Coordinates of C-alpha atoms in Angstrom, one line a residue:
X724 CA 77.9 34.4 44.5
X725 CA 80.9 32.3 45.6
X726 CA 83.1 32.8 42.5
X727 CA 85.6 35.6 43.0
X728 CA 87.1 37.9 40.3
X729 CA 90.6 36.6 41.1
X730 CA 89.5 33.0 40.5
X731 CA 88.0 34.2 37.1
X732 CA 91.2 35.9 36.2
X733 CA 93.4 32.8 37.0
X734 CA 90.8 30.6 35.1
X735 CA 91.2 32.9 32.0
X736 CA 94.9 33.1 32.2
X737 CA 95.2 29.3 32.4
X738 CA 92.9 29.0 29.3
X739 CA 95.2 31.4 27.5
X740 CA 98.5 29.6 28.5
X741 CA 97.6 26.0 29.3
X742 CA 100.4 25.7 31.7
X743 CA 100.3 26.4 35.4
X744 CA 103.9 27.2 35.6
X745 CA 103.6 30.1 33.1
X746 CA 100.5 31.6 34.7
X747 CA 102.1 31.5 38.1
X748 CA 105.2 33.3 36.9
X749 CA 103.1 35.9 35.1
X750 CA 100.8 36.5 38.2
X751 CA 103.7 36.3 40.7
X752 CA 101.9 33.4 42.4
X753 CA 103.1 29.9 43.3
X754 CA 102.0 27.0 41.1
X755 CA 100.2 25.4 44.0
X756 CA 98.1 28.6 44.5
X757 CA 97.1 28.5 40.9
X758 CA 96.2 24.8 41.0
X759 CA 94.2 25.3 44.2
X760 CA 92.2 28.3 42.8
X761 CA 91.3 26.1 39.7
X762 CA 90.1 23.2 42.0
X763 CA 88.2 25.6 44.3
X764 CA 86.4 27.0 41.2
X765 CA 85.6 23.5 39.9
X766 CA 84.2 22.6 43.4
X767 CA 82.0 25.6 43.2
X768 CA 80.7 24.8 39.7
X769 CA 80.3 21.1 40.7
X770 CA 82.1 19.9 37.5
X771 CA 85.6 20.0 36.1
X772 CA 86.2 22.5 33.4
X773 CA 89.6 21.2 32.3
X774 CA 90.7 17.9 30.9
X775 CA 94.3 17.1 32.1
X776 CA 96.0 16.0 28.9
X777 CA 99.8 15.5 28.6
X778 CA 100.4 17.6 31.7
X779 CA 98.5 20.5 30.0
X780 CA 95.0 21.9 31.0
X781 CA 92.7 21.8 28.0
X782 CA 89.1 23.1 28.3
X783 CA 86.5 20.5 28.2
X784 CA 82.9 21.0 27.0
X785 CA 81.8 22.4 30.3
X786 CA 84.8 24.7 30.4
X787 CA 84.2 26.0 26.9
X788 CA 80.7 27.0 27.8
X789 CA 81.9 28.6 31.0
X790 CA 84.6 30.4 29.2
X791 CA 82.1 31.9 26.6
X792 CA 80.0 33.4 29.4
X793 CA 82.9 34.6 31.7
X794 CA 85.4 36.0 29.2
X795 CA 83.3 39.0 28.0
X796 CA 82.1 39.8 31.6
X797 CA 85.6 39.8 32.9
X798 CA 86.8 42.0 30.1
X799 CA 84.0 44.4 30.8
X800 CA 84.9 44.6 34.4
X801 CA 88.5 45.2 33.5
X802 CA 87.5 48.0 31.2
X803 CA 85.3 49.6 33.9
X804 CA 88.2 49.4 36.4
X805 CA 90.7 51.0 34.0
X806 CA 88.2 53.7 33.0
X807 CA 87.5 54.6 36.7
X808 CA 91.2 54.4 37.6
X809 CA 92.1 56.7 34.7
X810 CA 89.1 59.1 34.6
X811 CA 88.5 61.9 37.1
X812 CA 85.1 62.7 35.6
X813 CA 83.2 59.5 36.0
X814 CA 81.2 58.3 39.0
X815 CA 78.3 59.2 41.3
X816 CA 78.1 62.1 43.8
X817 CA 75.3 61.8 46.5
X818 CA 74.1 65.3 47.3
X819 CA 71.8 66.5 50.1
X820 CA 70.1 69.9 50.5
X821 CA 67.6 71.5 52.8
X822 CA 64.3 72.5 51.3
X823 CA 64.9 76.2 50.3
X824 CA 68.2 75.2 48.5
X825 CA 66.7 72.2 46.8
X826 CA 63.8 74.4 45.5
X827 CA 65.5 77.5 44.4
X828 CA 69.3 76.9 43.9
X829 CA 70.2 73.2 43.4
X830 CA 68.4 72.4 40.1
X831 CA 70.3 74.9 38.0
X832 CA 73.6 73.9 39.7
X833 CA 73.1 70.3 39.1
X834 CA 72.0 70.8 35.5
X835 CA 74.9 73.0 34.7
X836 CA 77.4 70.6 36.4
X837 CA 76.0 67.5 34.4
X838 CA 76.1 69.5 31.3
X839 CA 79.8 70.0 31.9
X840 CA 80.4 66.4 33.1
X841 CA 77.9 64.2 31.4
X842 CA 79.5 61.0 32.7
X843 CA 78.9 62.0 36.4
X844 CA 75.6 60.9 38.0
X845 CA 74.1 63.1 40.7
X846 CA 71.5 61.9 43.1
X847 CA 69.8 64.5 45.3
X848 CA 68.2 63.9 48.7
X849 CA 66.0 66.6 50.2
X850 CA 65.1 67.2 54.0
X851 CA 65.2 69.8 56.6
X852 CA 68.6 70.8 58.1
X853 CA 68.4 68.3 61.0
X854 CA 67.6 65.4 58.6
X855 CA 70.4 66.3 56.1
X856 CA 72.9 66.5 58.9
X857 CA 71.9 63.0 60.0
X858 CA 72.3 61.8 56.5
X859 CA 75.9 63.2 56.5
X860 CA 76.7 61.5 59.8
X861 CA 75.3 58.2 58.6
X862 CA 77.3 58.4 55.3
X863 CA 74.3 58.1 53.2
X864 CA 75.2 61.3 51.2
X865 CA 78.7 62.8 50.4
X866 CA 78.1 66.4 50.6
X867 CA 75.2 68.8 51.5
X868 CA 74.0 72.4 51.3
X869 CA 71.9 73.6 54.2
X870 CA 70.8 77.0 55.7
X871 CA 70.4 76.1 59.4
X872 CA 72.5 75.8 62.5
X873 CA 74.8 72.9 62.3
X874 CA 76.6 71.4 65.3
X875 CA 78.8 68.3 65.7
X876 CA 82.5 67.8 65.7
X877 CA 82.2 65.2 63.0
X878 CA 80.8 67.8 60.4
X879 CA 83.0 70.1 58.4
X880 CA 81.2 73.3 57.6
X881 CA 82.1 76.0 55.0
X882 CA 80.1 79.3 54.7
X883 CA 79.2 79.8 50.9
X884 CA 76.7 82.7 51.3
X885 CA 74.2 84.7 53.3
X886 CA 70.5 84.3 53.1
X887 CA 68.0 87.1 54.3
X888 CA 64.7 85.9 56.0
X889 CA 61.8 88.2 55.7
X890 CA 58.3 88.3 57.3
X891 CA 55.7 88.2 54.6
X892 CA 51.9 88.1 54.3
X893 CA 49.1 88.1 51.7
X894 CA 47.2 90.7 53.6
X895 CA 48.6 94.1 52.8
X896 CA 47.2 95.6 56.0
X897 CA 49.4 93.4 58.0
X898 CA 52.5 94.7 56.2
X899 CA 52.4 98.1 57.9
X900 CA 55.5 99.2 59.9
X901 CA 55.7 97.6 63.2
X902 CA 57.9 95.8 65.7
X903 CA 58.1 92.0 65.8
X904 CA 56.6 91.7 69.3
X905 CA 53.4 93.5 68.0
X906 CA 52.9 90.6 65.5
X907 CA 53.3 87.9 68.2
X908 CA 49.6 87.3 68.6
X909 CA 48.9 87.2 64.9
X910 CA 48.4 83.8 63.3
X911 CA 51.8 82.4 62.1
X912 CA 52.5 79.5 59.8
X913 CA 56.1 78.2 60.2
X914 CA 58.2 75.2 58.9
X915 CA 58.4 72.0 61.0
X916 CA 60.6 71.2 63.9
X917 CA 64.2 70.7 62.5
X918 CA 63.9 73.2 59.8
X919 CA 66.7 75.6 59.5
X920 CA 64.4 78.5 58.6
X921 CA 62.3 77.9 61.6
X922 CA 65.3 77.5 64.1
X923 CA 67.1 80.7 62.9
X924 CA 63.9 82.8 63.0
X925 CA 62.8 81.7 66.5
X926 CA 66.3 82.0 67.8
X927 CA 66.6 85.5 66.4
X928 CA 63.3 86.7 68.1
X929 CA 63.6 84.8 71.5
X930 CA 64.6 87.9 73.3
X931 CA 61.7 90.0 71.9
X932 CA 58.8 87.5 71.7
X933 CA 58.2 85.0 74.5
X934 CA 55.1 83.4 72.9
X935 CA 54.6 83.3 69.2
X936 CA 51.1 82.2 68.0
X937 CA 52.0 79.4 65.7
X938 CA 48.8 77.9 64.3
X939 CA 50.2 75.8 61.5
X940 CA 53.4 73.9 60.8
X941 CA 54.3 72.6 57.3
X942 CA 57.2 70.7 55.9
X943 CA 57.6 72.5 52.7
X944 CA 58.0 76.2 51.6
X945 CA 55.5 75.9 48.7
X946 CA 52.8 74.7 51.0
X947 CA 53.4 77.6 53.4
X948 CA 53.1 80.0 50.5
X949 CA 49.8 78.3 49.5
X950 CA 48.4 78.8 53.1
X951 CA 49.5 82.4 53.1
X952 CA 47.4 83.1 49.9
X953 CA 44.3 81.6 51.5
X954 CA 44.4 82.7 55.1
X955 CA 45.3 85.9 57.0
X956 CA 48.5 84.9 58.6
X957 CA 52.3 85.5 58.6
X958 CA 55.4 83.6 58.0
X959 CA 59.2 84.3 58.1
X960 CA 60.8 82.8 55.1
X961 CA 63.8 83.1 52.8
X962 CA 63.5 86.2 50.5
X963 CA 64.8 84.0 47.7
X964 CA 61.7 81.6 48.0
X965 CA 59.2 84.6 47.6
X966 CA 61.0 86.9 45.2
X967 CA 58.4 86.3 42.4
X968 CA 55.4 86.6 44.7
X969 CA 56.7 89.9 46.2
X970 CA 57.3 91.3 42.6
X971 CA 53.9 90.2 41.4
X972 CA 52.1 91.8 44.5
X973 CA 50.7 88.3 45.6
X974 CA 52.7 88.6 48.8
X975 CA 53.8 91.6 50.8
X976 CA 57.0 92.1 52.9
X977 CA 56.1 93.2 56.4
X978 CA 58.1 96.3 57.4
X979 CA 59.4 95.0 60.7
X980 CA 61.5 97.7 62.5
X981 CA 64.9 96.7 63.7
X982 CA 64.5 93.2 62.1
X983 CA 67.6 92.0 60.3
X984 CA 67.4 88.2 60.4
X985 CA 70.0 86.5 58.2
X986 CA 71.6 83.1 58.2
X987 CA 74.5 81.4 56.6
X988 CA 74.2 79.0 53.7
X989 CA 76.6 76.2 54.5
X990 CA 78.3 73.4 52.6
X991 CA 78.9 70.4 54.8
X992 CA 80.5 67.1 54.7
X993 CA 81.8 64.4 57.2
X994 CA 85.3 65.0 58.5
X995 CA 86.3 61.5 57.5
X996 CA 85.0 61.7 53.9
X997 CA 87.5 60.7 51.4
X998 CA 88.3 63.6 48.9
X999 CA 88.6 62.0 45.6
X1000 CA 89.4 64.2 42.6
X1001 CA 85.7 63.9 41.5
X1002 CA 84.5 65.0 44.9
X1003 CA 86.9 68.0 45.0
X1004 CA 85.8 69.0 41.5
X1005 CA 82.1 68.9 42.4
X1006 CA 82.3 70.9 45.6
X1007 CA 84.6 73.5 43.9
X1008 CA 82.1 73.8 41.0
X1009 CA 78.8 73.9 43.0
X1010 CA 80.3 76.1 45.7
X1011 CA 81.4 78.7 43.2
X1012 CA 78.1 78.6 41.3
X1013 CA 76.0 78.9 44.4
X1014 CA 78.1 81.8 45.7
X1015 CA 77.5 83.6 42.3
X1016 CA 73.7 83.0 42.5
X1017 CA 73.5 84.3 46.1
X1018 CA 75.6 87.4 45.2
X1019 CA 73.3 88.0 42.3
X1020 CA 70.2 87.6 44.6
X1021 CA 71.7 90.1 47.0
X1022 CA 72.3 92.6 44.1
X1023 CA 68.7 92.3 43.1
X1024 CA 67.5 92.9 46.6

């Protein structure tokens, strides 16, 4: 599209006034600039839209048809511009979250936010912590919530809560009291490389376990739980993600002695991210609600 909004605006003002001098004065432009804009627009369209009659520009048949199409479009664009300039609660927020947060925290946060601000659209991208950080760095999302180790001087991090990781199994006999190194040769199913859950767990046990028997790696927490139900194996997972299975006796928390594996839930965004009022409102709302949900989880546990 070669036509510009400025050319459309000048065209509509000339239609309304009929005199280049008046339009130039109203738009604080030179008369030659107005005339040049009209000529450029006519060149783009390939036909004149005005008849020059008695030093006045009058729409011809082509111009009248063009005006009929352009006028409502430009008015709509003007309305949209005004609305967004004068509304703090309209727009789109692109959110990212790592798997545990997407599955167990973000749905209720986003639903609650959109109920309060129905004119705001939220898009949600899921990935492991490494993938989400890459999205922040690429500018494809505005803000994210992760539960892994985040590095990089271009990332702003803010702690919003603490998550407890637990060792669980579907085999009650494996849940007997023990030390983590006694479980190293058992079969483990873990999240994939780049997962915050995996990274925090392996970093926590590295001084106690030199070689963990990882027989399966999966990209999603629900898939891991499904494997646990059908095989005699272990995993280390967020307690939030298995609270129902533990309560129902489908899974059992292993009583691992001297095991206190916790991680921070982080809100992250790029250091160069522009903080619009809409952005500030969203991060305040979501951060507050997520902190409340995590505190409630801790009280239950």
